Amino acid sequence: MNAPAVGGNPPQVVMYATDWCPYCARARQLLESRQVVFQEIDIEAAPEARAEMQRRSGRTSVPQIFIGDVHVGGCDDLHALEARGGLEPLLGRPPASNRRG
């Protein structure tokens, strides 16, 4: 996995999605609630992006989420990663339980 050390530059987060997909909306909501800056690629607005997504992920469904070089997967995969405390470290952040507020 290619995630930076805590405190380094955050990895690029990319989500392949469509405007109408409810799973994309749930994934988008989770990322936004965690204040994650991400690039969203609409595979219907940019048809070549669908082929790129399939090549990178091996999957045809949306959303497909990448953090750095790591293919997280879809919406359920993202939520499972968050539930087990793996999202923040992959983003190069300290785990939520270790943050000082």
GROMACS .gro file of N, CA, C and O in nm, residues 21-97:
model
  308
   21CYS      N    1  -2.634   0.760  -0.895
   21CYS     CA    2  -2.610   0.638  -0.819
   21CYS      C    3  -2.623   0.662  -0.668
   21CYS      O    4  -2.550   0.743  -0.612
   22PRO      N    5  -2.715   0.590  -0.600
   22PRO     CA    6  -2.730   0.609  -0.455
   22PRO      C    7  -2.608   0.563  -0.376
   22PRO      O    8  -2.577   0.620  -0.270
   23TYR      N    9  -2.537   0.462  -0.423
   23TYR     CA   10  -2.415   0.417  -0.355
   23TYR      C   11  -2.305   0.521  -0.367
   23TYR      O   12  -2.227   0.542  -0.274
   24CYS      N   13  -2.301   0.588  -0.481
   24CYS     CA   14  -2.205   0.697  -0.499
   24CYS      C   15  -2.236   0.810  -0.402
   24CYS      O   16  -2.145   0.869  -0.343
   25ALA      N   17  -2.364   0.840  -0.385
   25ALA     CA   18  -2.404   0.946  -0.292
   25ALA      C   19  -2.364   0.911  -0.149
   25ALA      O   20  -2.316   0.998  -0.075
   26ARG      N   21  -2.380   0.785  -0.109
   26ARG     CA   22  -2.341   0.743   0.026
   26ARG      C   23  -2.190   0.753   0.045
   26ARG      O   24  -2.142   0.797   0.150
   27ALA      N   25  -2.114   0.711  -0.056
   27ALA     CA   26  -1.967   0.719  -0.048
   27ALA      C   27  -1.924   0.865  -0.043
   27ALA      O   28  -1.837   0.903   0.037
   28ARG      N   29  -1.984   0.948  -0.126
   28ARG     CA   30  -1.953   1.091  -0.129
   28ARG      C   31  -1.983   1.153   0.007
   28ARG      O   32  -1.902   1.231   0.059
   29GLN      N   33  -2.096   1.118   0.067
   29GLN     CA   34  -2.134   1.172   0.197
   29GLN      C   35  -2.032   1.133   0.304
   29GLN      O   36  -1.995   1.217   0.386
   30LEU      N   37  -1.985   1.008   0.303
   30LEU     CA   38  -1.886   0.967   0.402
   30LEU      C   39  -1.755   1.044   0.384
   30LEU      O   40  -1.699   1.096   0.482
   31LEU      N   41  -1.708   1.053   0.260
   31LEU     CA   42  -1.583   1.126   0.236
   31LEU      C   43  -1.595   1.272   0.278
   31LEU      O   44  -1.506   1.327   0.343
   32GLU      N   45  -1.707   1.335   0.241
   32GLU     CA   46  -1.726   1.476   0.277
   32GLU      C   47  -1.737   1.493   0.428
   32GLU      O   48  -1.686   1.590   0.484
   33SER      N   49  -1.802   1.398   0.497
   33SER     CA   50  -1.816   1.410   0.643
   33SER      C   51  -1.682   1.397   0.713
   33SER      O   52  -1.665   1.448   0.825
   34ARG      N   53  -1.586   1.332   0.648
   34ARG     CA   54  -1.451   1.317   0.704
   34ARG      C   55  -1.356   1.425   0.650
   34ARG      O   56  -1.237   1.420   0.670
   35GLN      N   57  -1.414   1.522   0.577
   35GLN     CA   58  -1.339   1.634   0.519
   35GLN      C   59  -1.225   1.586   0.429
   35GLN      O   60  -1.115   1.641   0.430
   36VAL      N   61  -1.256   1.484   0.350
   36VAL     CA   62  -1.158   1.430   0.255
   36VAL      C   63  -1.173   1.505   0.124
   36VAL      O   64  -1.283   1.516   0.069
   37VAL      N   65  -1.063   1.560   0.075
   37VAL     CA   66  -1.062   1.623  -0.057
   37VAL      C   67  -1.046   1.510  -0.158
   37VAL      O   68  -0.953   1.430  -0.147
   38PHE      N   69  -1.138   1.503  -0.253
   38PHE     CA   70  -1.131   1.394  -0.351
   38PHE      C   71  -1.170   1.443  -0.489
   38PHE      O   72  -1.242   1.541  -0.504
   39GLN      N   73  -1.120   1.372  -0.587
   39GLN     CA   74  -1.155   1.399  -0.727
   39GLN      C   75  -1.264   1.301  -0.765
   39GLN      O   76  -1.246   1.180  -0.750
   40GLU      N   77  -1.375   1.353  -0.812
   40GLU     CA   78  -1.484   1.267  -0.857
   40GLU      C   79  -1.486   1.267  -1.009
   40GLU      O   80  -1.489   1.374  -1.072
   41ILE      N   81  -1.483   1.149  -1.067
   41ILE     CA   82  -1.485   1.134  -1.212
   41ILE      C   83  -1.618   1.073  -1.251
   41ILE      O   84  -1.648   0.959  -1.215
   42ASP      N   85  -1.700   1.150  -1.323
   42ASP     CA   86  -1.830   1.102  -1.368
   42ASP      C   87  -1.809   1.018  -1.494
   42ASP      O   88  -1.772   1.072  -1.599
   43ILE      N   89  -1.832   0.889  -1.483
   43ILE     CA   90  -1.804   0.799  -1.596
   43ILE      C   91  -1.905   0.813  -1.709
   43ILE      O   92  -1.882   0.763  -1.819
   44GLU      N   93  -2.017   0.882  -1.683
   44GLU     CA   94  -2.112   0.908  -1.792
   44GLU      C   95  -2.077   1.036  -1.865
   44GLU      O   96  -2.099   1.046  -1.986
   45ALA      N   97  -2.023   1.133  -1.796
   45ALA     CA   98  -1.983   1.259  -1.860
   45ALA      C   99  -1.853   1.243  -1.938
   45ALA      O  100  -1.828   1.316  -2.034
   46ALA      N  101  -1.770   1.148  -1.895
   46ALA     CA  102  -1.642   1.121  -1.962
   46ALA      C  103  -1.636   0.971  -1.992
   46ALA      O  104  -1.585   0.893  -1.911
   47PRO      N  105  -1.692   0.929  -2.107
   47PRO     CA  106  -1.703   0.787  -2.138
   47PRO      C  107  -1.569   0.710  -2.132
   47PRO      O  108  -1.567   0.593  -2.095
   48GLU      N  109  -1.459   0.774  -2.164
   48GLU     CA  110  -1.329   0.706  -2.157
   48GLU      C  111  -1.292   0.671  -2.014
   48GLU      O  112  -1.213   0.581  -1.988
   49ALA      N  113  -1.354   0.742  -1.919
   49ALA     CA  114  -1.326   0.716  -1.778
   49ALA      C  115  -1.380   0.581  -1.734
   49ALA      O  116  -1.325   0.518  -1.644
   50ARG      N  117  -1.488   0.533  -1.796
   50ARG     CA  118  -1.542   0.401  -1.761
   50ARG      C  119  -1.439   0.293  -1.791
   50ARG      O  120  -1.414   0.206  -1.708
   51ALA      N  121  -1.375   0.300  -1.906
   51ALA     CA  122  -1.272   0.202  -1.942
   51ALA      C  123  -1.153   0.213  -1.848
   51ALA      O  124  -1.095   0.112  -1.806
   52GLU      N  125  -1.115   0.335  -1.813
   52GLU     CA  126  -1.004   0.356  -1.718
   52GLU      C  127  -1.038   0.296  -1.582
   52GLU      O  128  -0.956   0.229  -1.520
   53MET      N  129  -1.161   0.319  -1.535
   53MET     CA  130  -1.205   0.264  -1.407
   53MET      C  131  -1.200   0.111  -1.410
   53MET      O  132  -1.149   0.048  -1.316
   54GLN      N  133  -1.249   0.052  -1.517
   54GLN     CA  134  -1.250  -0.094  -1.528
   54GLN      C  135  -1.108  -0.149  -1.532
   54GLN      O  136  -1.079  -0.252  -1.471
   55ARG      N  137  -1.019  -0.080  -1.601
   55ARG     CA  138  -0.879  -0.124  -1.609
   55ARG      C  139  -0.814  -0.116  -1.471
   55ARG      O  140  -0.745  -0.209  -1.429
   56ARG      N  141  -0.837  -0.008  -1.400
   56ARG     CA  142  -0.773   0.012  -1.269
   56ARG      C  143  -0.830  -0.079  -1.161
   56ARG      O  144  -0.756  -0.126  -1.074
   57SER      N  145  -0.962  -0.101  -1.164
   57SER     CA  146  -1.027  -0.172  -1.054
   57SER      C  147  -1.063  -0.317  -1.085
   57SER      O  148  -1.082  -0.396  -0.993
   58GLY      N  149  -1.078  -0.348  -1.213
   58GLY     CA  150  -1.126  -0.481  -1.250
   58GLY      C  151  -1.276  -0.495  -1.226
   58GLY      O  152  -1.329  -0.605  -1.236
   59ARG      N  153  -1.343  -0.387  -1.198
   59ARG     CA  154  -1.487  -0.389  -1.171
   59ARG      C  155  -1.561  -0.297  -1.267
   59ARG      O  156  -1.503  -0.204  -1.322
   60THR      N  157  -1.692  -0.323  -1.282
   60THR     CA  158  -1.773  -0.243  -1.374
   60THR      C  159  -1.874  -0.155  -1.301
   60THR      O  160  -1.937  -0.070  -1.363
   61SER      N  161  -1.892  -0.174  -1.171
   61SER     CA  162  -1.993  -0.098  -1.097
   61SER      C  163  -1.932   0.028  -1.034
   61SER      O  164  -1.811   0.035  -1.013
   62VAL      N  165  -2.018   0.124  -1.005
   62VAL     CA  166  -1.976   0.246  -0.937
   62VAL      C  167  -2.040   0.249  -0.799
   62VAL      O  168  -2.145   0.187  -0.780
   63PRO      N  169  -1.978   0.317  -0.706
   63PRO     CA  170  -1.851   0.388  -0.717
   63PRO      C  171  -1.733   0.293  -0.708
   63PRO      O  172  -1.746   0.181  -0.656
   64GLN      N  173  -1.620   0.337  -0.757
   64GLN     CA  174  -1.492   0.272  -0.734
   64GLN      C  175  -1.400   0.379  -0.678
   64GLN      O  176  -1.384   0.486  -0.738
   65ILE      N  177  -1.342   0.350  -0.563
   65ILE     CA  178  -1.267   0.450  -0.487
   65ILE      C  179  -1.122   0.407  -0.473
   65ILE      O  180  -1.094   0.291  -0.441
   66PHE      N  181  -1.034   0.502  -0.498
   66PHE     CA  182  -0.889   0.480  -0.484
   66PHE      C  183  -0.833   0.584  -0.387
   66PHE      O  184  -0.868   0.702  -0.396
   67ILE      N  185  -0.749   0.539  -0.298
   67ILE     CA  186  -0.675   0.628  -0.210
   67ILE      C  187  -0.528   0.603  -0.239
   67ILE      O  188  -0.476   0.496  -0.209
   68GLY      N  189  -0.464   0.702  -0.303
   68GLY     CA  190  -0.329   0.679  -0.354
   68GLY      C  191  -0.335   0.566  -0.455
   68GLY      O  192  -0.420   0.565  -0.544
   69ASP      N  193  -0.247   0.468  -0.441
   69ASP     CA  194  -0.244   0.353  -0.531
   69ASP      C  195  -0.334   0.239  -0.483
   69ASP      O  196  -0.341   0.135  -0.547
   70VAL      N  197  -0.402   0.259  -0.371
   70VAL     CA  198  -0.483   0.153  -0.311
   70VAL      C  199  -0.626   0.158  -0.363
   70VAL      O  200  -0.693   0.261  -0.351
   71HIS      N  201  -0.671   0.046  -0.419
   71HIS     CA  202  -0.810   0.035  -0.461
   71HIS      C  203  -0.891  -0.006  -0.339
   71HIS      O  204  -0.882  -0.118  -0.292
   72VAL      N  205  -0.970   0.088  -0.287
   72VAL     CA  206  -1.054   0.061  -0.170
   72VAL      C  207  -1.171  -0.026  -0.209
   72VAL      O  208  -1.211  -0.116  -0.136
   73GLY      N  209  -1.229  -0.001  -0.325
   73GLY     CA  210  -1.346  -0.074  -0.372
   73GLY      C  211  -1.464   0.019  -0.385
   73GLY      O  212  -1.449   0.137  -0.417
   74GLY      N  213  -1.583  -0.033  -0.354
   74GLY     CA  214  -1.706   0.044  -0.367
   74GLY      C  215  -1.752   0.105  -0.236
   74GLY      O  216  -1.677   0.112  -0.138
   75CYS      N  217  -1.877   0.144  -0.233
   75CYS     CA  218  -1.935   0.211  -0.117
   75CYS      C  219  -1.929   0.124   0.008
   75CYS      O  220  -1.886   0.169   0.114
   76ASP      N  221  -1.973  -0.001  -0.003
   76ASP     CA  222  -1.972  -0.090   0.113
   76ASP      C  223  -1.830  -0.113   0.163
   76ASP      O  224  -1.806  -0.119   0.284
   77ASP      N  225  -1.736  -0.124   0.070
   77ASP     CA  226  -1.595  -0.142   0.108
   77ASP      C  227  -1.543  -0.020   0.183
   77ASP      O  228  -1.471  -0.032   0.282
   78LEU      N  229  -1.581   0.100   0.136
   78LEU     CA  230  -1.539   0.224   0.202
   78LEU      C  231  -1.596   0.232   0.344
   78LEU      O  232  -1.523   0.264   0.438
   79HIS      N  233  -1.723   0.199   0.359
   79HIS     CA  234  -1.785   0.203   0.491
   79HIS      C  235  -1.725   0.098   0.584
   79HIS      O  236  -1.705   0.125   0.704
   80ALA      N  237  -1.694  -0.019   0.531
   80ALA     CA  238  -1.630  -0.124   0.613
   80ALA      C  239  -1.491  -0.079   0.656
   80ALA      O  240  -1.451  -0.103   0.771
   81LEU      N  241  -1.416  -0.016   0.567
   81LEU     CA  242  -1.283   0.036   0.600
   81LEU      C  243  -1.294   0.138   0.713
   81LEU      O  244  -1.216   0.134   0.808
   82GLU      N  245  -1.391   0.227   0.703
   82GLU     CA  246  -1.413   0.328   0.807
   82GLU      C  247  -1.451   0.262   0.939
   82GLU      O  248  -1.400   0.298   1.045
   83ALA      N  249  -1.539   0.162   0.934
   83ALA     CA  250  -1.588   0.097   1.056
   83ALA      C  251  -1.475   0.026   1.132
   83ALA      O  252  -1.477   0.021   1.255
   84ARG      N  253  -1.378  -0.027   1.060
   84ARG     CA  254  -1.268  -0.097   1.128
   84ARG      C  255  -1.149  -0.005   1.157
   84ARG      O  256  -1.044  -0.050   1.199
   85GLY      N  257  -1.167   0.126   1.134
   85GLY     CA  258  -1.064   0.223   1.168
   85GLY      C  259  -0.951   0.233   1.068
   85GLY      O  260  -0.845   0.286   1.099
   86GLY      N  261  -0.974   0.188   0.946
   86GLY     CA  262  -0.868   0.187   0.847
   86GLY      C  263  -0.865   0.306   0.752
   86GLY      O  264  -0.766   0.325   0.682
   87LEU      N  265  -0.971   0.386   0.751
   87LEU     CA  266  -0.976   0.497   0.656
   87LEU      C  267  -0.876   0.606   0.690
   87LEU      O  268  -0.797   0.648   0.604
   88GLU      N  269  -0.877   0.653   0.812
   88GLU     CA  270  -0.789   0.764   0.851
   88GLU      C  271  -0.640   0.731   0.828
   88GLU      O  272  -0.568   0.811   0.769
   89PRO      N  273  -0.592   0.613   0.873
   89PRO     CA  274  -0.451   0.581   0.846
   89PRO      C  275  -0.418   0.576   0.696
   89PRO      O  276  -0.311   0.620   0.655
   90LEU      N  277  -0.511   0.525   0.617
   90LEU     CA  278  -0.487   0.518   0.472
   90LEU      C  279  -0.478   0.658   0.412
   90LEU      O  280  -0.407   0.681   0.315
   91LEU      N  281  -0.547   0.752   0.473
   91LEU     CA  282  -0.542   0.892   0.429
   91LEU      C  283  -0.419   0.964   0.482
   91LEU      O  284  -0.399   1.081   0.454
   92GLY      N  285  -0.339   0.894   0.562
   92GLY     CA  286  -0.219   0.956   0.619
   92GLY      C  287  -0.249   1.038   0.742
   92GLY      O  288  -0.172   1.126   0.779
   93ARG      N  289  -0.362   1.009   0.805
   93ARG     CA  290  -0.403   1.081   0.926
   93ARG      C  291  -0.393   0.986   1.045
   93ARG      O  292  -0.404   0.865   1.029
   94PRO      N  293  -0.381   1.042   1.165
   94PRO     CA  294  -0.387   0.954   1.282
   94PRO      C  295  -0.527   0.897   1.295
   94PRO      O  296  -0.624   0.961   1.252
   95PRO      N  297  -0.542   0.778   1.351
   95PRO     CA  298  -0.676   0.724   1.372
   95PRO      C  299  -0.761   0.821   1.452
   95PRO      O  300  -0.709   0.896   1.536
   96ALA      N  301  -0.890   0.823   1.426
   96ALA     CA  302  -0.981   0.918   1.491
   96ALA      C  303  -0.969   0.914   1.642
   96ALA      O  304  -0.977   1.016   1.709
   97SER      N  305  -0.947   0.796   1.699
   97SER     CA  306  -0.938   0.785   1.845
   97SER      C  307  -0.811   0.848   1.901
   97SER      O  308  -0.803   0.878   2.018
   0.00000   0.00000   0.00000
